[in-house]
N, CA, C and O atoms as a printed pandas DataFrame, in Angstrom:
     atom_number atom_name residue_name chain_id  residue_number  x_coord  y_coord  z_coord
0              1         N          UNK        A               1    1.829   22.834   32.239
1              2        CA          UNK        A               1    2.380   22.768   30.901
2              3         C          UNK        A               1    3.223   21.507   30.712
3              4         O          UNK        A               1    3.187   20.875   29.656
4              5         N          UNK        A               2    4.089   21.103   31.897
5              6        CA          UNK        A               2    4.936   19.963   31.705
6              7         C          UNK        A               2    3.812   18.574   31.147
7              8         O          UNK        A               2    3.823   17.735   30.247
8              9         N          UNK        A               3    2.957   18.937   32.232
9             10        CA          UNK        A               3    1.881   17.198   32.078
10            11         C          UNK        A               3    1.584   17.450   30.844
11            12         O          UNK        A               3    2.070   16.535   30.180
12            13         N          UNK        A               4    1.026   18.226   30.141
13            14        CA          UNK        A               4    0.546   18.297   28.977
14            15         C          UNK        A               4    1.557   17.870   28.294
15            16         O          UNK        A               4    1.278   16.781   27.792
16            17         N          UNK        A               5    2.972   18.345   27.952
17            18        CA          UNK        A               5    4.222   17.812   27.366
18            19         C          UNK        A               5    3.895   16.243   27.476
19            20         O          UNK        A               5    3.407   15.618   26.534
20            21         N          UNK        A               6    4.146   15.790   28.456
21            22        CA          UNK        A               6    4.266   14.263   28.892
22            23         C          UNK        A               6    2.976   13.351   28.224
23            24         O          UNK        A               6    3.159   12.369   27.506
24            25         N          UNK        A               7    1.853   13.799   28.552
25            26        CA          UNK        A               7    0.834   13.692   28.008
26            27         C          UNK        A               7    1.094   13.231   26.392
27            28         O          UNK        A               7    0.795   12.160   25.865
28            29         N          UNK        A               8    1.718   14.351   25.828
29            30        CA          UNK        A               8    1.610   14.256   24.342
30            31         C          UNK        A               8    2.494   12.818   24.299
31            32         O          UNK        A               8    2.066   11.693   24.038
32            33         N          UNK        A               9    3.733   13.187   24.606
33            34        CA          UNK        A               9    4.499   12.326   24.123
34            35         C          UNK        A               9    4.635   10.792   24.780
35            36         O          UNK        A               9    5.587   10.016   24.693
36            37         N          UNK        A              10    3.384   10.626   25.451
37            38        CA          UNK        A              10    3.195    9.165   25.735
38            39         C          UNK        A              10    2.298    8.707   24.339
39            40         O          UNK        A              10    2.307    7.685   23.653
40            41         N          UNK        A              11    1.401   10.187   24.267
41            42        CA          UNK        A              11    0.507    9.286   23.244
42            43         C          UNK        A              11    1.184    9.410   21.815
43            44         O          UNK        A              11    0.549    9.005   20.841
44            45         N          UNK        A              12    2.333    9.906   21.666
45            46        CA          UNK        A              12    3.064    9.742   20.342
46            47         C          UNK        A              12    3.953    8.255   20.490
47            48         O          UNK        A              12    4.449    7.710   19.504
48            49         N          UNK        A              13    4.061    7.713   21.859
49            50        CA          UNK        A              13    5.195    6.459   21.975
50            51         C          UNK        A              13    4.005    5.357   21.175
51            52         O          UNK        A              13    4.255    4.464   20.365
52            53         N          UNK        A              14    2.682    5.780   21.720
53            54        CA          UNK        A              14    1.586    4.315   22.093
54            55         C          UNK        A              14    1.499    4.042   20.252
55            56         O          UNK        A              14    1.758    3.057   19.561
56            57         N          UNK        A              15    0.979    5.510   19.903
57            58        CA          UNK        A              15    0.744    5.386   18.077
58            59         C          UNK        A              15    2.459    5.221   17.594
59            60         O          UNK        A              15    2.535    4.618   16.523
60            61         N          UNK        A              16    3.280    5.468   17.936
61            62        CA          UNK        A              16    4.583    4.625   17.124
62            63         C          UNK        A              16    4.494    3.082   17.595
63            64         O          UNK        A              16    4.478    2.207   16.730
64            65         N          UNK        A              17    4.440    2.774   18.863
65            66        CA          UNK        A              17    4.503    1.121   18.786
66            67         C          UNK        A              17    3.699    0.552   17.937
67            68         O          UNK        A              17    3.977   -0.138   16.956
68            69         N          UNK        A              18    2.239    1.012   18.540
69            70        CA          UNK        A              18    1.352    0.760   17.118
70            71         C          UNK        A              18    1.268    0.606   15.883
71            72         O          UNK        A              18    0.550   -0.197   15.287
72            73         N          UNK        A              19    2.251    1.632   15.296
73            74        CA          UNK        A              19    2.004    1.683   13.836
74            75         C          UNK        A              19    3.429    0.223   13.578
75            76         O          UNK        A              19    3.495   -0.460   12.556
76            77         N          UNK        A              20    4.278    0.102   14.652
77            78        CA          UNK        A              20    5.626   -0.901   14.478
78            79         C          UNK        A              20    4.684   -2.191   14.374
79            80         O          UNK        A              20    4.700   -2.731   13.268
80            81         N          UNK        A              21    3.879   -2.763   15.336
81            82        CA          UNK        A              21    3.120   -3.704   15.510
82            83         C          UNK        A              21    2.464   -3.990   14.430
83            84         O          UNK        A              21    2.488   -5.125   13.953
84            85         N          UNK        A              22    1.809   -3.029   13.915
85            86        CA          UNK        A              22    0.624   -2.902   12.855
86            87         C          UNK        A              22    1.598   -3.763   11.459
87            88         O          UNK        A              22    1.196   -4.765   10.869
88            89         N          UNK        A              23    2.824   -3.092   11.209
89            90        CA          UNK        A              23    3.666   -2.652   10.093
90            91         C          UNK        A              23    4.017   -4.219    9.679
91            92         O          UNK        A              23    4.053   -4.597    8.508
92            93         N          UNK        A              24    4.299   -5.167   10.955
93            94        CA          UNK        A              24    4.946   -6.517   11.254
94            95         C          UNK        A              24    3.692   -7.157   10.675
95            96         O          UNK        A              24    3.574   -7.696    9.575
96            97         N          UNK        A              25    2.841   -7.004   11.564
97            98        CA          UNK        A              25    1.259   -8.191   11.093
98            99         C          UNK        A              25    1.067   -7.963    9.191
99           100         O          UNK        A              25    0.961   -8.837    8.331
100          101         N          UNK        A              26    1.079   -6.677    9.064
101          102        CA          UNK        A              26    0.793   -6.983    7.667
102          103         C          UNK        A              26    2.134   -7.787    6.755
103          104         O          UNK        A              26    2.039   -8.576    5.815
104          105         N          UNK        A              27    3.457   -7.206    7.484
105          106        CA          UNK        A              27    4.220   -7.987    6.696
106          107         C          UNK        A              27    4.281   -9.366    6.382
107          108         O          UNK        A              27    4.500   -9.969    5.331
108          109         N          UNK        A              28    3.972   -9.816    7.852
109          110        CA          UNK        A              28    3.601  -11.610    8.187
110          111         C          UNK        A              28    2.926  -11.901    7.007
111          112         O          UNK        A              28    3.246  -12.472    5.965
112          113         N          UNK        A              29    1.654  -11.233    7.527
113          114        CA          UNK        A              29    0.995  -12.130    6.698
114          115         C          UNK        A              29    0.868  -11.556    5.094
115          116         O          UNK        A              29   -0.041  -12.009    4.399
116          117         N          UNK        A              30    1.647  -10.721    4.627
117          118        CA          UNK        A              30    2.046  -10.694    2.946
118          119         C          UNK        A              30    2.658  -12.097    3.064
119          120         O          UNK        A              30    2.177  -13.045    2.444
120          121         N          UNK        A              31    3.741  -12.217    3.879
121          122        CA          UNK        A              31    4.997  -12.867    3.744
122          123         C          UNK        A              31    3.720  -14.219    3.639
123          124         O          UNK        A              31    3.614  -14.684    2.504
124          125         N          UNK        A              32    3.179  -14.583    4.267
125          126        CA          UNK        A              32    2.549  -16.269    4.276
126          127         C          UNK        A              32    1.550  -16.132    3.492
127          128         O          UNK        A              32    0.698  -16.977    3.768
128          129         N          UNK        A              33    1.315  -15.618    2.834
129          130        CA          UNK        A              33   -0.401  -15.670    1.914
130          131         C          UNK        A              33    0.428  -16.073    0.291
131          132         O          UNK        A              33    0.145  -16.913   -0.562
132          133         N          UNK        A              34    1.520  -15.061    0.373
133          134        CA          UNK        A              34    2.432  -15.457   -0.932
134          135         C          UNK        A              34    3.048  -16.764   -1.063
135          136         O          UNK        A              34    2.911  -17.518   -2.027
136          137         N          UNK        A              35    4.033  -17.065    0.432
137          138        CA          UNK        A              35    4.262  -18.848    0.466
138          139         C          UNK        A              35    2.892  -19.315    0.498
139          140         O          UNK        A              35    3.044  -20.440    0.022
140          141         N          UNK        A              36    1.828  -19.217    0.707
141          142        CA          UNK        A              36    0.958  -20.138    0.427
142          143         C          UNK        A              36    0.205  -19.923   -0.959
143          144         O          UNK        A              36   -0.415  -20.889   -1.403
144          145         N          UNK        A              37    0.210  -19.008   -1.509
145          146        CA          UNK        A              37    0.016  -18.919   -3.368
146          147         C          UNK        A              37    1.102  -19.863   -4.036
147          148         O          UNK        A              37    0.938  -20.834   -4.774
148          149         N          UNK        A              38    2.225  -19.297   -3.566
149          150        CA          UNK        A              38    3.443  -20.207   -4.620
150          151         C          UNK        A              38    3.314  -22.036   -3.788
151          152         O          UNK        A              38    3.659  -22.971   -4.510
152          153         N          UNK        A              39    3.088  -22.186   -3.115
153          154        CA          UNK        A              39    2.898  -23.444   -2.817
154          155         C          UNK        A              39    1.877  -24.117   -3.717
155          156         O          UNK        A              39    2.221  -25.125   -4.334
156          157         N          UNK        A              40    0.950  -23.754   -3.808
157          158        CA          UNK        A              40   -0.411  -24.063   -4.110
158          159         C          UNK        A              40   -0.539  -24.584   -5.753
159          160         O          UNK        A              40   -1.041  -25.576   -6.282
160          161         N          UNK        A              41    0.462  -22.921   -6.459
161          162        CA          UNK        A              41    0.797  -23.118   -7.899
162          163         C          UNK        A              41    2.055  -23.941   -8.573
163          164         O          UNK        A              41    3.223  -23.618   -8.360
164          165         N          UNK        A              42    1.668  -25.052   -9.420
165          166        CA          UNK        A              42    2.501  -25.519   -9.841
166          167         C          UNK        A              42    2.881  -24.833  -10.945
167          168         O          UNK        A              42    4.002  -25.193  -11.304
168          169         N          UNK        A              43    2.437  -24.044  -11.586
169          170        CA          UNK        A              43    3.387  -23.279  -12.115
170          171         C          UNK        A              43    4.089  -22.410  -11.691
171          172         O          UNK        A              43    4.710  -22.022  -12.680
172          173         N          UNK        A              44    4.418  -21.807  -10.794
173          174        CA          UNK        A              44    4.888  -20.743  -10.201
174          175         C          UNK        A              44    5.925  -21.919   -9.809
175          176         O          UNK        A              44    6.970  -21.981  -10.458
176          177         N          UNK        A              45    5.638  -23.057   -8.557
177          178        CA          UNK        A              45    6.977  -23.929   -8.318
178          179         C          UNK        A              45    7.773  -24.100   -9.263
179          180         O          UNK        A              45    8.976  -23.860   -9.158
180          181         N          UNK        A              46    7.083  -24.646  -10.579
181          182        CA          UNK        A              46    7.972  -24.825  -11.547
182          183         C          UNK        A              46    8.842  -23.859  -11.973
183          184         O          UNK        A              46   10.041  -24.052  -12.174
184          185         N          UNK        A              47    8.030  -22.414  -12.172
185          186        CA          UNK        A              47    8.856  -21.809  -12.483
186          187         C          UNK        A              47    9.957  -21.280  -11.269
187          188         O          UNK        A              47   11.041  -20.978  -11.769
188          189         N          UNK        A              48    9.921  -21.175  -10.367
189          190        CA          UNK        A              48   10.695  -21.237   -9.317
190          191         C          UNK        A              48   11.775  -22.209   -9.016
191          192         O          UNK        A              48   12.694  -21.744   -8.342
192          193         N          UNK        A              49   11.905  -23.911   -9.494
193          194        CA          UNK        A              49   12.608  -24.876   -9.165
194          195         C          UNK        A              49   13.342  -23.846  -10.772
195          196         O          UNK        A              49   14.380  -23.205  -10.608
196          197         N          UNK        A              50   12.793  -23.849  -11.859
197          198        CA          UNK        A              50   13.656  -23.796  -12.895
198          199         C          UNK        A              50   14.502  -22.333  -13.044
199          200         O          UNK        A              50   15.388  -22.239  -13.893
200          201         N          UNK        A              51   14.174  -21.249  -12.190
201          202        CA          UNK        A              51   15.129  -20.105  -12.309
202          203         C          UNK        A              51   16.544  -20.514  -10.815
203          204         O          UNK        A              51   17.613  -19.932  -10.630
204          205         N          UNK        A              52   16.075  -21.423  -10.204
205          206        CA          UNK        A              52   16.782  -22.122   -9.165
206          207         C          UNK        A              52   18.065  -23.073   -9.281
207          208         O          UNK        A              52   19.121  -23.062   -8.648
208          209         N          UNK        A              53   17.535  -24.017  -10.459
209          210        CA          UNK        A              53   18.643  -24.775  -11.293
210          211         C          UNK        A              53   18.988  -24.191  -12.778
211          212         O          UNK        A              53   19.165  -24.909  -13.761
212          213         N          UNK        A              54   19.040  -23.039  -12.774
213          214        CA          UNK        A              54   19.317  -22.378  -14.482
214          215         C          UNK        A              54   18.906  -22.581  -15.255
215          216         O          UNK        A              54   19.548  -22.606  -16.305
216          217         N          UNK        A              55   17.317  -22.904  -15.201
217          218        CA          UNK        A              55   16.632  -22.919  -16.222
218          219         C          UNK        A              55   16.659  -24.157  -17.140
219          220         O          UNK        A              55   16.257  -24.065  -18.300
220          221         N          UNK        A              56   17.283  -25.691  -16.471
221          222        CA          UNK        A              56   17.127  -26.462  -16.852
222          223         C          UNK        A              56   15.842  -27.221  -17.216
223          224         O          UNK        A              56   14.822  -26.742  -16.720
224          225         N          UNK        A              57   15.683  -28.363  -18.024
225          226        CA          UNK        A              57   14.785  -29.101  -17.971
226          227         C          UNK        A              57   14.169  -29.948  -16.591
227          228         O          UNK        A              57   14.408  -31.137  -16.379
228          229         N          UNK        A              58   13.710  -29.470  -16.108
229          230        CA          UNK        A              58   12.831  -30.722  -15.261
230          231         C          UNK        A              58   11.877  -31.378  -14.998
231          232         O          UNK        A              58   10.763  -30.880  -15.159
232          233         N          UNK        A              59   12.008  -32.615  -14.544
233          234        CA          UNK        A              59   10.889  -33.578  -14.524
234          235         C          UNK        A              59    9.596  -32.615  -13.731
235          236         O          UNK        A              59    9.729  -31.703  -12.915
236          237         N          UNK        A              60    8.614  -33.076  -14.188
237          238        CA          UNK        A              60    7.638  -32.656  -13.259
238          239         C          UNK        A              60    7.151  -32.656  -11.908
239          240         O          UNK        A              60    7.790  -33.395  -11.158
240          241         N          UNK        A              61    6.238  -32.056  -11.416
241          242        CA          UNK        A              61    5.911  -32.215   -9.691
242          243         C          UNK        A              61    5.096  -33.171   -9.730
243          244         O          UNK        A              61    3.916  -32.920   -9.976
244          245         N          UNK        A              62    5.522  -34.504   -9.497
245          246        CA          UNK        A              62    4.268  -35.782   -9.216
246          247         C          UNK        A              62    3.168  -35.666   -7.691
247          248         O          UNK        A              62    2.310  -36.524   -7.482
């Protein structure tokens, strides 16, 4: 009965690291697919430089 105990709760450690591991990769790569959308869009920079400096006028992205 004990091994069986032990048993379980190795394979409950392996699927929690797992799902921790899993949880990170997708965050990564939300986190870099979005810096690489807002990079890409100059409107989005723009609108990003301009909620950054209060919505001033600025020159454009040459």
């Amino acid at each position: 009965m004990r091994v069986f105990v032990v048993i379980k709760r190795l394979q409950l450690k392996r699927v929690a690291i797992f799902q921790i591991r899993f949880g990170r990769f997708i965050f990564l790569f939300f986190r870099m697919s979005l810096f690489f959308r807002m990079s890409l869009s100059q409107n989005r920079c723009t609108l990003l430089r301009s909620m950054l400096w209060g919505y001033q006028k600025l020159p454009p992205i040459s």
